[in-house]
Amino acid sequence: MLDQVKALLEEVDQSVVGSKEELEQFRLRFVSRKGVLGELFDGLKTVEQANRRAVGQELNELKNKALERFQQFSDAIESGQNGQQGPAVDLTLPVVPNSTGTQHPLSLVRQRIIQIFERIGFNVADGPEIESDWYNFGALNFPENHPARDMQDTFFVAKSPVSQSEDLLLRTHTSNVQIRLMEQRSKEETFRPIRSIMPGRVYRNETISARAHCQFHQVEGLYIDRNVGFKDLKDTLYHFVKEMFTKDTKIRFRPSYFPFTEPSAEIDISCQICHGSGCNICKHSGWVEIAGSGMVDPQVLINCGIDAEEYTGFAFGMGIERITMLKYEVRDLRLYFENDVRFLKQFEGL
Ligand code: PHE
């Protein structure tokens, strides 16, 4: 019987338990009264008197060992490490593909616009989104109470801390950066010509729909130097349109009005969606408007401290959403702001 107990001790020592089922088998065999131990304790009576004490001690050792191992195994399973087999990781499982993000279509188009203008010598300028009335309207020749201010559905934020009579607002266009730039340059000892574009976010209090949003993005451009003429404006925008769209895209200038440019023109291009056969994007005219432009009104130069006898310039402004819509046939403006991955994924790898 001593041999039998010794063999069982060995077995307990070498047991490996990796699952709840195996733990239960271990319990039934070594811990339960109905297992081997019960039988052995019962058999103790038959062992001759002289050996009974020694066998009894071995048997107790076996019992304690079995209990101890049982506790270890069940702790390991509870804490998620399956006994001596280590964590249950199946290394043969296929990996879950790690999907990387994509660039937002508006970022792609903004970068492309910047690239096109940088190559012909424009740099990028930036300015604040919360602006005073003067930089968003006043300096740009919007007279006070003039209906042109209404056209831009402004979000007013507060009264200016500098002058209580002046409003602070969310800029309705990026033209505020033009004013800031001209003002800065006019303070320098010798005037350096300006050739900059200003990409940025703008706000207008519009009801959100497929065609309008209360926030969108613009890129404006400003070129101020001696002898800058309307021809330079046309050349620059012709170049831009052909680079941004295709070489055979047609372009037309339509007379228009902005308080800060004279003369002013709106720029249309041939519809990129239907190519003239008629669709609802171009309202069946074959043309879509992409930008406003004009020669900077001398009064604006004077407002910024620039000598209007000496210098002239042109300016233009376009909506990034509109360009993106034409380039990628996005028919609903709201898609740009909803973060729907099914939409964003379509721009992967561009
Ligand atoms: N700031 C004008 C707008 O947002 C666009 C524009 C810019 C027009 C420059 C002409 C010249 O409507």
Coordinates of C-alpha atoms and ligand atoms in Angstrom, one line a residue:
M1 CA 0.0 0.0 0.0
L2 CA 2.9 2.3 0.7
D3 CA 4.1 1.9 -2.9
Q4 CA 0.6 2.7 -4.1
V5 CA 0.5 6.0 -2.1
K6 CA 4.0 6.9 -3.3
A7 CA 2.9 6.4 -6.9
L8 CA -0.1 8.6 -6.4
L9 CA 2.0 11.3 -4.8
E10 CA 4.1 11.3 -8.0
E11 CA 1.0 11.5 -10.1
V12 CA -0.3 14.5 -8.2
D13 CA 3.1 16.2 -8.6
Q14 CA 3.1 15.8 -12.3
S15 CA -0.5 16.5 -13.1
V16 CA -1.2 19.3 -15.5
V17 CA -4.6 21.0 -15.4
G18 CA -5.5 23.5 -18.2
S19 CA -9.2 23.7 -18.2
K20 CA -12.2 23.6 -15.9
E21 CA -13.0 20.1 -17.1
E22 CA -9.5 18.9 -16.3
L23 CA -9.8 20.5 -12.9
E24 CA -13.0 18.6 -12.2
Q25 CA -11.4 15.3 -13.2
F26 CA -8.5 16.1 -10.8
R27 CA -10.9 16.9 -8.0
L28 CA -12.9 13.7 -8.5
R29 CA -9.8 11.6 -8.5
F30 CA -7.7 13.1 -5.7
V31 CA -9.9 15.4 -3.6
S32 CA -13.3 13.9 -3.4
R33 CA -14.1 11.3 -0.7
K34 CA -15.3 9.0 -3.5
G35 CA -11.9 9.1 -5.2
V36 CA -8.7 7.2 -4.6
L37 CA -8.1 8.8 -1.2
G38 CA -11.4 7.6 0.3
E39 CA -10.6 4.0 -0.8
L40 CA -7.1 4.2 0.7
F41 CA -8.3 5.7 4.0
D42 CA -10.8 2.9 4.2
G43 CA -8.1 0.3 3.5
L44 CA -5.9 1.7 6.3
K45 CA -7.7 -0.7 8.7
T46 CA -6.3 -3.7 6.9
V47 CA -2.7 -2.5 7.2
E48 CA -0.8 -4.4 9.9
Q49 CA -0.4 -2.5 13.2
A50 CA 3.3 -2.0 12.9
N51 CA 3.1 -0.1 9.5
R52 CA -0.2 1.6 10.0
R53 CA 1.3 4.8 11.4
A54 CA 3.8 5.3 8.6
V55 CA 1.2 4.6 5.9
G56 CA -1.2 6.9 7.6
Q57 CA 1.4 9.7 7.5
E58 CA 2.1 9.2 3.8
L59 CA -1.6 9.2 3.1
N60 CA -2.1 12.5 5.0
E61 CA 0.8 13.9 3.0
L62 CA -0.9 12.8 -0.3
K63 CA -4.2 14.3 0.8
N64 CA -2.6 17.7 1.7
K65 CA -0.5 17.8 -1.5
A66 CA -3.6 17.0 -3.6
L67 CA -5.6 19.8 -1.9
E68 CA -2.7 22.2 -2.3
R69 CA -2.4 21.4 -6.0
F70 CA -6.1 21.7 -6.5
Q71 CA -6.1 25.2 -5.0
Q72 CA -3.2 26.2 -7.2
F73 CA -4.9 24.9 -10.4
S74 CA -8.2 26.5 -9.6
D75 CA -6.6 29.9 -8.8
A76 CA -4.7 29.8 -12.1
I77 CA -7.8 29.1 -14.1
E78 CA -9.8 31.8 -12.3
S79 CA -7.1 34.4 -13.0
G80 CA -7.0 33.3 -16.7
Q81 CA -3.6 31.6 -16.8
N82 CA -4.5 28.0 -17.5
G83 CA -2.3 26.2 -15.1
Q84 CA 1.1 25.4 -16.4
Q85 CA 0.2 25.8 -20.1
G86 CA 0.4 29.6 -20.1
P87 CA -2.2 31.9 -21.4
A88 CA -4.8 30.5 -23.9
V89 CA -3.6 32.3 -27.0
D90 CA -4.1 30.6 -30.3
L91 CA -1.1 31.7 -32.3
T92 CA -2.4 30.1 -35.5
L93 CA -5.4 32.5 -35.6
P94 CA -5.3 35.0 -38.5
V95 CA -4.6 38.5 -37.5
V96 CA -7.3 41.2 -37.4
P97 CA -6.3 43.7 -40.2
N98 CA -5.4 47.0 -38.7
S99 CA -7.3 49.6 -40.7
T100 CA -5.5 53.0 -40.9
G101 CA -7.4 56.3 -41.3
T102 CA -7.7 58.2 -44.5
Q103 CA -7.2 61.9 -45.3
H104 CA -10.4 63.9 -45.2
P105 CA -11.4 64.9 -48.8
L106 CA -11.4 68.6 -47.7
S107 CA -7.9 68.2 -46.5
L108 CA -6.8 66.6 -49.7
V109 CA -8.3 69.4 -51.8
R110 CA -6.9 72.1 -49.5
Q111 CA -3.4 70.6 -49.8
R112 CA -3.8 70.4 -53.6
I113 CA -4.9 74.0 -53.9
I114 CA -2.0 75.1 -51.7
Q115 CA 0.4 73.1 -53.8
I116 CA -0.8 74.6 -57.1
F117 CA -0.4 78.2 -55.8
E118 CA 2.9 77.6 -54.0
R119 CA 4.4 76.5 -57.3
I120 CA 3.6 79.9 -58.8
G121 CA 5.1 81.8 -55.9
F122 CA 2.2 82.2 -53.4
N123 CA 2.8 81.6 -49.7
V124 CA 0.2 80.6 -47.1
A125 CA -1.1 83.1 -44.5
D126 CA -3.3 82.6 -41.5
G127 CA -5.5 84.6 -39.2
P128 CA -8.1 84.5 -36.4
E129 CA -11.5 82.9 -36.8
I130 CA -13.0 85.2 -34.1
E131 CA -12.7 88.6 -35.6
S132 CA -13.7 92.2 -35.0
D133 CA -16.2 93.9 -37.3
W134 CA -13.4 96.1 -38.7
Y135 CA -11.3 93.2 -40.1
N136 CA -14.3 91.2 -41.4
F137 CA -16.4 94.1 -42.8
G138 CA -15.2 97.7 -42.1
A139 CA -11.8 97.6 -43.7
L140 CA -13.3 95.8 -46.7
N141 CA -15.6 98.7 -47.5
F142 CA -18.8 97.3 -46.1
P143 CA -20.5 100.5 -44.8
E144 CA -22.2 100.2 -41.5
N145 CA -25.8 99.1 -41.9
H146 CA -25.2 98.2 -45.5
P147 CA -27.3 95.3 -46.8
A148 CA -24.2 93.6 -48.1
R149 CA -23.5 92.6 -44.4
D150 CA -26.9 90.8 -44.3
M151 CA -25.9 88.8 -47.3
Q152 CA -23.3 87.1 -45.1
D153 CA -25.6 85.9 -42.3
T154 CA -23.1 86.6 -39.5
F155 CA -22.8 84.9 -36.2
F156 CA -22.1 87.7 -33.6
V157 CA -20.2 86.5 -30.6
A158 CA -19.8 89.5 -28.2
K159 CA -18.9 93.1 -27.9
S160 CA -15.2 93.7 -28.5
P161 CA -13.2 94.1 -25.2
V162 CA -11.2 96.8 -26.9
S163 CA -14.0 99.0 -28.0
Q164 CA -17.5 98.4 -26.6
S165 CA -19.1 99.8 -29.7
E166 CA -17.5 97.1 -31.9
D167 CA -18.8 93.6 -32.4
L168 CA -16.8 90.4 -32.3
L169 CA -18.0 87.8 -34.7
L170 CA -17.1 84.5 -36.4
R171 CA -15.5 85.5 -39.6
T172 CA -17.8 85.0 -42.6
H173 CA -14.9 84.9 -45.1
T174 CA -11.1 84.6 -45.0
S175 CA -10.8 88.2 -46.3
N176 CA -9.9 89.3 -42.8
V177 CA -6.5 87.7 -43.3
Q178 CA -6.0 89.9 -46.4
I179 CA -6.6 93.0 -44.3
R180 CA -4.3 91.9 -41.5
L181 CA -1.5 91.0 -44.0
M182 CA -1.8 94.3 -45.8
E183 CA -1.8 96.3 -42.6
Q184 CA 1.3 94.4 -41.4
R185 CA 3.2 95.0 -44.6
S186 CA 2.3 98.6 -44.8
K187 CA 4.1 99.1 -41.4
E188 CA 7.4 97.8 -42.7
E189 CA 10.0 100.3 -43.8
T190 CA 10.0 99.3 -47.4
F191 CA 6.8 97.6 -48.8
R192 CA 7.3 94.0 -49.8
P193 CA 4.8 92.8 -52.5
I194 CA 2.2 90.4 -51.2
R195 CA 1.5 87.1 -53.0
S196 CA -0.4 84.9 -50.5
I197 CA -3.3 82.5 -50.2
M198 CA -5.4 82.1 -47.0
P199 CA -7.1 78.8 -46.4
G200 CA -9.3 78.6 -43.4
R201 CA -12.7 77.9 -41.8
V202 CA -15.5 80.4 -42.0
Y203 CA -19.0 80.6 -40.5
R204 CA -22.4 81.8 -41.7
N205 CA -25.7 81.5 -40.0
E206 CA -27.4 79.3 -42.6
T207 CA -29.9 76.5 -42.3
I208 CA -28.1 73.3 -42.8
S209 CA -29.0 71.5 -46.0
A210 CA -27.4 69.5 -48.9
R211 CA -26.3 72.9 -50.4
A212 CA -25.5 75.0 -47.4
H213 CA -23.8 74.7 -44.0
C214 CA -23.1 77.0 -41.1
Q215 CA -19.4 76.2 -41.3
F216 CA -17.3 75.7 -44.4
H217 CA -13.8 76.4 -45.8
Q218 CA -12.4 79.0 -48.1
V219 CA -9.2 79.8 -49.8
E220 CA -8.6 83.4 -50.6
G221 CA -5.7 84.8 -52.6
L222 CA -4.2 88.2 -52.6
Y223 CA -1.5 89.7 -55.0
I224 CA -0.3 93.3 -54.4
D225 CA 2.5 94.8 -56.3
R226 CA 3.3 97.6 -58.8
N227 CA 1.5 97.1 -62.1
V228 CA -0.7 94.2 -61.2
G229 CA -3.6 94.1 -63.7
F230 CA -6.8 92.2 -64.4
K231 CA -4.8 90.1 -66.9
D232 CA -2.7 88.7 -64.0
L233 CA -5.9 87.8 -62.2
K234 CA -7.2 85.9 -65.3
D235 CA -3.9 84.2 -66.0
T236 CA -3.6 83.0 -62.4
L237 CA -7.1 81.6 -62.2
Y238 CA -6.8 80.0 -65.6
H239 CA -3.7 78.2 -64.5
F240 CA -5.4 77.1 -61.2
V241 CA -8.5 75.7 -62.9
K242 CA -6.5 73.7 -65.4
E243 CA -4.2 72.3 -62.7
M244 CA -7.1 71.5 -60.3
F245 CA -9.4 70.0 -62.9
T246 CA -8.5 69.1 -66.5
K247 CA -6.6 70.9 -69.3
D248 CA -9.8 71.2 -71.3
T249 CA -12.0 72.7 -68.5
K250 CA -13.5 75.9 -69.8
I251 CA -13.6 79.0 -67.7
R252 CA -15.6 82.2 -67.9
F253 CA -15.6 85.5 -66.0
R254 CA -19.0 87.0 -65.2
P255 CA -19.3 90.7 -64.0
S256 CA -20.3 90.8 -60.3
Y257 CA -20.1 93.0 -57.2
F258 CA -18.1 92.8 -54.0
P259 CA -17.7 95.9 -51.8
F260 CA -13.9 95.4 -51.7
T261 CA -13.1 94.8 -55.3
E262 CA -13.6 96.9 -58.4
P263 CA -14.1 95.6 -61.0
S264 CA -15.4 92.3 -59.7
A265 CA -16.1 89.0 -61.4
E266 CA -17.5 85.7 -60.6
I267 CA -15.7 82.7 -62.1
D268 CA -17.6 79.8 -63.6
I269 CA -16.1 76.6 -65.0
S270 CA -17.7 74.1 -67.3
C271 CA -19.6 71.5 -65.3
Q272 CA -17.3 68.7 -64.2
I273 CA -20.2 66.3 -63.6
C274 CA -22.2 66.4 -66.8
H275 CA -19.7 68.1 -69.1
G276 CA -22.4 70.3 -70.5
S277 CA -25.2 67.8 -71.2
G278 CA -27.1 69.1 -68.2
C279 CA -27.4 68.0 -64.5
N280 CA -28.8 69.3 -61.3
I281 CA -25.4 70.4 -60.0
C282 CA -25.1 73.0 -62.8
K283 CA -28.9 73.5 -62.9
H284 CA -28.7 72.4 -66.6
S285 CA -26.7 75.4 -67.6
G286 CA -23.4 73.5 -68.1
W287 CA -21.6 76.1 -65.9
V288 CA -20.8 76.1 -62.2
E289 CA -19.6 79.0 -60.1
I290 CA -16.3 78.3 -58.2
A291 CA -15.0 81.7 -57.0
G292 CA -15.4 85.4 -56.6
S293 CA -12.6 87.8 -57.6
G294 CA -11.7 91.3 -58.6
M295 CA -9.1 94.1 -58.5
V296 CA -8.7 95.3 -54.9
D297 CA -10.6 98.5 -54.4
P298 CA -8.1 101.4 -53.9
Q299 CA -10.1 102.4 -50.8
V300 CA -9.2 99.0 -49.2
L301 CA -5.5 99.6 -49.9
I302 CA -5.9 103.0 -48.3
N303 CA -7.7 101.5 -45.3
C304 CA -4.7 99.3 -44.8
G305 CA -2.1 102.1 -45.1
I306 CA -0.9 101.1 -48.6
D307 CA -0.2 103.8 -51.2
A308 CA -3.0 103.2 -53.8
E309 CA -1.3 105.4 -56.4
E310 CA 1.7 103.2 -56.4
Y311 CA 0.3 99.7 -55.9
T312 CA -2.6 97.7 -57.3
G313 CA -3.7 94.1 -56.7
F314 CA -6.1 91.4 -57.3
A315 CA -8.0 89.1 -54.9
F316 CA -10.1 86.0 -55.2
G317 CA -11.9 83.6 -52.9
M318 CA -13.3 80.1 -53.4
G319 CA -15.0 77.5 -51.3
I320 CA -13.1 74.3 -50.7
E321 CA -16.4 72.3 -50.3
R322 CA -17.5 73.4 -53.7
I323 CA -14.2 72.4 -55.4
T324 CA -14.3 69.1 -53.6
M325 CA -17.9 68.5 -54.7
L326 CA -17.0 69.1 -58.4
K327 CA -13.8 67.0 -58.2
Y328 CA -15.3 64.0 -56.4
E329 CA -19.0 64.4 -57.2
V330 CA -20.0 64.8 -53.6
R331 CA -23.7 65.8 -53.8
D332 CA -24.4 66.6 -50.2
L333 CA -22.4 69.1 -48.1
R334 CA -23.4 67.5 -44.8
L335 CA -21.3 64.4 -45.6
Y336 CA -18.2 66.4 -45.0
F337 CA -19.0 66.9 -41.3
E338 CA -20.7 63.6 -40.3
N339 CA -17.5 61.5 -40.0
D340 CA -19.2 58.5 -41.6
V341 CA -16.4 56.1 -42.4
R342 CA -18.3 54.6 -45.4
F343 CA -18.0 58.1 -47.0
L344 CA -14.4 58.8 -45.8
K345 CA -13.1 55.4 -46.9
Q346 CA -13.8 56.2 -50.5
F347 CA -10.9 58.7 -50.4
E348 CA -8.3 56.1 -49.3
G349 CA -5.0 56.3 -51.1
L350 CA -5.7 59.5 -53.0
Ligands
PHE1 N1 -14.8 87.2 -49.6 C1 -15.7 86.9 -50.7 C2 -16.8 85.9 -50.1 O1 -16.6 85.2 -49.2 C3 -15.0 86.2 -51.8 C4 -14.1 87.1 -52.6 C5 -12.8 87.2 -52.2 C6 -14.5 87.8 -53.6 C7 -11.9 88.0 -52.9 C8 -13.7 88.6 -54.3 C9 -12.4 88.7 -53.9 O2 -17.9 86.0 -50.6

